[in-house]
Structures are given as structure tokens and as C-alpha cells.
């Protein structure tokens, strides 16, 4: 089977932006083409726009704005994991020979709206539709069952804001202290404001191509070596009654590790989906970075810091980089590319050869995992 | 490369429905599984929902409602050609081995909205955003350049309403006369009400699988033997200054014919995208059913009728079956499956072995063509 490589990347500054989604998409797309001058826009025959934006026909509009006339242009919408799903789909179509070279472009404009997307389909929650409610259920259960502390949760946010302060594209540019997190506004007990990721405006793009073409475009292709996806449902009440593990994460990670023939210990850098601090801790466990229940200790021991056992969210993650829904999964790929190529500046993880992204949706009912490797 | 087969289909009644999109999706999905009892829902590892509905995370919701926990569930949105694009993507992912068996489900709920989707991104139109404006430009140009008449346009609508009167799932169940069309309300000169397709509520579904599995599921698999896609832009002013041909249609058809190793004369039944009557006439020409400029004569001679040279839109097409945007491309596949299996009832085209669908978007800036064959 054909191997698939990432050969270019581009990303906008995340945050509160005056730009429209069109402007953001064009900005990330242009940066992406500039990063890989060998790729001719005429050679792009797939444009996959990952977004939860309501505007119809948005992929064709984005392609036109970038001067691309592809075979296939389409929106891929899978809420917060749209980006991971779009990269997986694009890579599969390249393997099938339907697409030669693809632009995957994640974009979201959120500050023009009054609210974050609510989970209106989820009748199992009664009237409580804001995402922090499910994060809090998991946090409470983890604290009760495993003795995880609010301080351990807070450390995730401190680490990720420290990392984002070294990422010029991140939404949040200032480091924060443990006290800042602990004293921040309560949202849903035990989660406070800094335990929660922020809506953001932003776009990110990567160019994917076949092995044959990759060698002509760049000397430093980054290979997709494993993929895993799992959709366990949509409503909170239908996913898992235990509230300490996510079957979608376990299954997607297992598929990806198996395909990449790698164990968790073979990964040096990971972008996890820290929509809330508790999410990163449970993902340490569900992905095999540490034992179940030991996620709090893992962050406390500094094992997920740059220089620790496995650097998690060197970009700042959703907590530090911001979470423009459809752009997040693609931004994860951009960070892993930069890390594996040694182009991550102050936040560079030294000697990383394999990296991983985990992109999640809607109370972790869906998970999309991709493992990348450099030559 | 792995061959891909359609092994099941389901469709709802199209029209003004009291049902929600969820109900419609479940109705088509259930009918689909009933049509192919060998397929276990647990074996479905891809759910691709084609729709222009704004609701996020809709594929995961549809999958949950149908009791499916797939690897990949995602919305595919490409306006009126979402369905064709979704089938193409699903078939590619099966070939890549990422998905074994997929449900492609097209659904649209339109009657709860006050308007059809407007082309708000298209600054080249000034304030004229309703789709019939571009249809009228093409109709006027075709009449001026080739002598096509309003009566010839009207014949397309008469034929397709006659066909839809034999399709129990079609929106419009009554045949209409040439006089009905000619005397119907003017929309944009020369197009009248019956020259235009109608919004509709409805859903359609097909099950796709690999060659190996297809043989275990059914004795009458329908094979995808050719695919073509082309996205030429998004705005009307950026597509084609000639207004008598659509480059997206020509390119998508060429790719599909080439892949299927078939000429237009080798196709017995076609579902074309007759958003307006002029569209069907220009597609006869652009797809090689007749020479450029001869589309009016082609319908007049009865060559596109059941029993003619090539039966076009035996389902009733968009004009007769209705046009629930995201469901249309999948409904085309359902019709071709029924025709190639000899399960089309009163509207059966006799002896059809190869069929074709052409699904279009937004002033035909995008085209998605699929060629099917029976064993």
C-alpha cells in the first residue's frame, strides 16, 4: 500500500481575530504553500476543509480563494475532531489513488458567535448542555477513585500555558502559575476557568502527498505511519458508565499503535486533546503513557514536560494554543511536523523521531489518532 | 486495487415531511439494512452522512440512532453534490483498507426553513443570489446559440414528472402536461416554476463494501466501475464565460468513462442533475449522449425516455423526485442500483447493465460522476 507523507504546513495566529473564516483559511493555505515551494497549486487535486462552520460549500470557496481547482473539494465536519478525521480521509484517498496531493485545511471562526456550540442533540443531559459538565463528571470520578488532586489538574494548565508562551501562533502568550489556575473562576466543580480550553479563531493547513511525489517536493517528509479512529456514539449517557476511561481513545490508540508497530514508549512527542485538564490526564492513561489512575502522578513528576518521558502538548495544546474547533486537529499535525523536523523553535523537543496526535469530539465519543515518523 | 460494491439501499418518501432529519436518517438507514439482511450493523465501520444541514456532529448522532459504532463517522458537505462526493470518498477509503463496510446516508430537512440555501459567498452575482438566475443565463444562451426552445425545456419536466409518477418515493406523484409547464409561474425568464426542481425533505442510504465481503452479503452486488470529480470554483463569475457547457461535468464524465473503460453509448440508464430543465439538456451534450447543441432535439426525439437511446432520470430526477440537497446524490445511487438489479417496478429500464449518476453543485462549479455495473 502507498505510503503518505506530509510535505508542507501553515498556521495562523490563534486568538480573537478580526479576520473572516475566508481570510483565515487563505492565510493558513498561503503559509502552507510557502513552506513547500515545490508544490504547484495546480497539482493539488484534493481540498478537505475541516470545520464546524455552518456555511455551506465552504471547501469550494476556500479552494477558489487559493486558486486551486481540485478534483475533490469538500467539507469534513466531525465537531472537535474534524481535523484528525480530515487528515485520515485525505491520506486514505491518496492511498486509493483518487487523490495525488491534498490540502487539508482546518478553520474556525468562533468569536463572532455568542456561544460555543451546544450539544443540543444530547437528550441524556437534560438542560445542561455546556461541555464543561462532562469534563467535571470525569474529574470528580478520577479524584474520588484515584486520589487525583485539583493541583494535579492545575499543573496540566500551567505546563500547557508555559509551552504556548513559546509558540508564537498560540492564543495565550503568557505563562501562568498554579495559583492563577487554582484561584480562577469556578466553572463546574472541580473545573475552574484555567482548567478549560478557550474558543478561538484560527486556521491550520497541511499538504499530504504520495511517497513518490513526496521525494520530489521536500527533503524532510513526515510520514503517516499509523491511524486509528473510533466513534462510540454521540450522547454522554450512551458512552461509558465508568467515567474514568474513554473507549474511543483506547480503541483509536490501539489501532494506530498496531498500524505503526510502535509502543507508547516509542513516541517522543504527543499532541493530546486537552479540552479540559482532566482530559490530558486520562489520555496519559488510556494511551499507555502511564498506568490507569497514575495520570496525576505523571504530570506531577514532570514526565509530560518538554525534557520528560514524553513531551505532551509542546504547542500549548487546546488550553494554551486555543481551540478553534475544526482547526485543532490540523494544528496538532502542524506541531508534530515542526517537532519531527526540528523546526519548533524554543519549544523544540530534542531528538524526536515519532510523534502522535489525538483529536477528540463531544464528551470523547469520537477519537482520531495519527502517528507520524520522520525518515 | 480492491473493487467496491453496493450491496444495500434504502430511501424515504421525498416531499414535505413532518419528520425531523433524525427520523428521516433512521428511516432510510433501517430500510437499507432491511434490503441486505446479511450485513450486521456491528460490521459497519464507516458512516458518511451527506448533508448541508447546519447541525454539528450529525454523523455521530445518526450512527448512534442506528445502533452503529463505526471507526469513522463524519459529515460530508459539498452542497448539492454532497451525496456523490460521499460515495466517492467512502469507496476510496474501502479501497485503502481504512473502512471495510460503509453506510453512506444522505439526508436533508428543508421545509422547516423559510428559504432554499442562498449563494451568499458569491460576490460576482451582486444581489441576485437565488439559484434560478444562473439556470436562466444558461437557458437563454442555449436558446440563442442553438435554437433550443422553451417547449424542449418543458419536455424535460414532462418526462421527469411522468417517471416520478411511477416512483412511490418521489415528491411529485402526478404526471404533468406540456401546457402545465408552459403556463406555470415565471421564475426567471425563460425558466418557469416547472422548469425548476423543488426543495424537499428526504433521506437515502446505500451500503458499500469490499469485493470479498460483497459476495457474502448478496448475490447481486452493484459495482462501482468509474468515478470522476471536478471542482472548478465556487462563484458563478469564475467558472465559464461561454454559458453553454460546464467544464466540471466534462472533466468528471471523462474521468469516470476512462476509469470504467466505457463510452457514453455503453450506458443504458443515467441519473442526471436536473436542478433546472436546461441542466439536463446541457448534460446530454457535455456527457456525450448527443452532440453539443443537440440536447433540445435529443429530448424531442424521446431518446432520454425509458425505451429511448439512454433512459435519463427514470426516478423522476430532481424535478420529479424532489431535491433534498444532501440526499440527492445518494438517491441517484439508489435508483441506479434498483435499475441494474431489475427492482425498479413500473419505471424499469429493460436490460440495463451499466448506469451512471451525475451530481452537481452551485451553478455547476462542482461535478461528481459515478458509473455502476452489474455482474
XYZ file of C-alpha atoms in Angstrom, chain A residues 102-284:
183
model
C -4.180 17.086 -0.939
C -4.534 20.266 1.068
C -6.181 19.678 4.441
C -7.296 22.970 5.864
C -8.851 23.327 9.315
C -10.573 26.604 10.058
C -12.920 28.037 12.643
C -14.243 31.497 13.370
C -15.775 31.484 16.844
C -15.630 34.995 18.285
C -18.466 36.290 16.130
C -20.828 33.903 17.876
C -22.364 34.417 21.266
C -21.849 30.875 22.499
C -19.701 27.825 21.960
C -21.536 25.014 20.137
C -24.034 23.419 22.469
C -24.755 19.714 22.483
C -28.372 20.181 21.501
C -28.835 16.614 20.297
C -27.944 15.171 23.678
C -31.179 14.422 25.470
C -29.305 12.435 28.124
C -28.063 15.635 29.781
C -31.343 17.306 30.481
C -30.846 21.046 30.217
C -27.107 21.014 30.931
C -25.556 21.349 27.505
C -22.231 23.111 28.077
C -19.201 20.858 27.535
C -17.593 21.544 30.948
C -20.311 19.470 32.597
C -18.955 16.204 31.229
C -15.371 17.223 31.957
C -16.358 17.819 35.574
C -18.004 14.390 35.910
C -14.768 12.740 34.784
C -12.645 14.951 37.036
C -14.759 14.198 40.094
C -14.737 10.469 39.447
C -10.968 10.419 38.860
C -10.339 12.339 42.083
C -12.605 10.030 44.087
C -11.320 6.781 42.640
C -7.610 7.518 42.233
C -6.910 10.408 44.597
C -6.108 12.794 41.772
C -5.978 16.357 43.126
C -7.122 19.729 41.871
C -3.464 20.804 41.973
C -2.523 17.965 39.640
C -5.233 19.070 37.227
C -3.953 22.634 37.507
C -0.408 21.527 36.620
C -1.629 20.483 33.160
C -2.771 24.030 32.534
C 0.448 25.538 33.910
C 2.561 23.272 31.675
C 0.495 23.947 28.573
C 0.452 27.707 29.082
C 4.248 27.641 29.609
C 4.539 25.782 26.289
C 2.163 28.146 24.487
C 4.222 31.123 25.677
C 6.983 29.700 23.426
C 4.596 29.262 20.459
C 4.149 32.497 18.517
C 0.907 31.194 16.928
C -0.740 30.295 20.235
C -3.753 32.150 21.604
C -2.261 32.537 25.107
C 1.230 34.009 25.157
C 1.782 34.386 28.910
C 2.813 31.666 31.366
C 0.507 31.205 34.356
C 1.101 29.898 37.883
C -0.515 27.135 39.893
C -2.129 29.874 41.993
C -3.558 31.537 38.877
C -5.309 28.289 37.963
C -6.463 27.412 41.500
C -7.852 30.906 42.048
C -9.540 31.221 38.654
C -13.316 31.437 38.351
C -15.203 28.211 39.134
C -16.979 26.802 36.061
C -18.327 23.374 37.054
C -16.790 21.899 40.237
C -13.928 20.966 40.301
C -13.105 22.654 36.957
C -12.102 26.305 37.004
C -11.640 28.747 34.157
C -7.992 27.753 33.514
C -8.937 24.060 33.539
C -10.947 24.736 30.386
C -9.758 25.415 26.853
C -10.939 28.595 25.174
C -12.795 29.196 21.987
C -10.534 30.823 19.427
C -10.352 31.956 15.814
C -7.741 30.288 13.662
C -6.738 28.079 10.769
C -4.097 25.465 10.083
C -3.152 23.585 6.933
C -1.002 20.670 5.818
C -0.166 19.257 2.394
C -0.303 15.468 2.025
C 1.043 13.507 -0.903
C 2.090 10.073 -2.090
C 5.527 8.643 -1.332
C 6.628 9.032 -4.925
C 5.769 12.720 -5.088
C 6.940 13.490 -1.553
C 10.568 12.887 -2.508
C 10.340 15.434 -5.303
C 8.742 18.082 -3.048
C 10.925 18.002 0.054
C 14.000 16.502 1.700
C 12.177 16.147 5.005
C 8.817 14.442 4.505
C 6.939 13.416 7.631
C 5.250 10.044 7.219
C 1.871 8.929 8.445
C 2.682 5.517 9.909
C -0.445 4.743 11.905
C -4.080 5.804 12.059
C -6.916 4.931 14.400
C -10.473 6.177 14.615
C -13.398 5.284 16.806
C -16.903 6.697 17.083
C -18.633 5.304 20.165
C -21.774 7.392 19.970
C -22.883 10.970 20.381
C -24.726 11.350 23.668
C -22.966 11.440 27.024
C -25.276 8.906 28.592
C -24.544 6.349 25.901
C -20.773 6.165 26.003
C -19.340 4.708 29.172
C -20.776 4.412 32.662
C -17.403 4.229 34.417
C -16.254 7.815 33.832
C -12.552 7.043 34.239
C -11.676 5.843 30.743
C -12.710 6.566 27.172
C -13.273 3.539 24.939
C -12.899 5.699 21.826
C -9.405 6.799 22.915
C -8.339 3.276 23.851
C -9.557 1.850 20.536
C -8.178 4.609 18.298
C -4.786 4.478 20.053
C -4.652 0.694 19.817
C -5.359 0.777 16.067
C -2.727 3.463 15.499
C -0.010 1.775 17.601
C -0.706 -1.519 15.865
C -0.509 0.014 12.386
C 2.680 1.914 13.254
C 4.197 -1.113 15.002
C 5.192 1.078 17.915
C 4.557 1.066 21.656
C 3.734 4.178 23.678
C 7.372 4.195 24.838
C 8.423 4.642 21.199
C 6.688 8.047 20.980
C 8.689 11.137 21.986
C 6.120 13.872 21.409
C 2.325 13.895 21.528
C -0.387 16.440 20.931
C -3.336 15.371 23.065
C -6.826 16.835 23.174
C -6.791 18.815 26.443
C -10.236 20.409 26.115
C -10.124 20.240 29.923
C -7.156 19.475 32.180
C -8.683 16.154 33.230
C -8.746 15.081 29.588
C -4.985 15.193 29.287
C -4.570 13.172 32.497
C -6.981 10.447 31.409
C -5.354 10.337 27.976
C -1.909 9.688 29.576
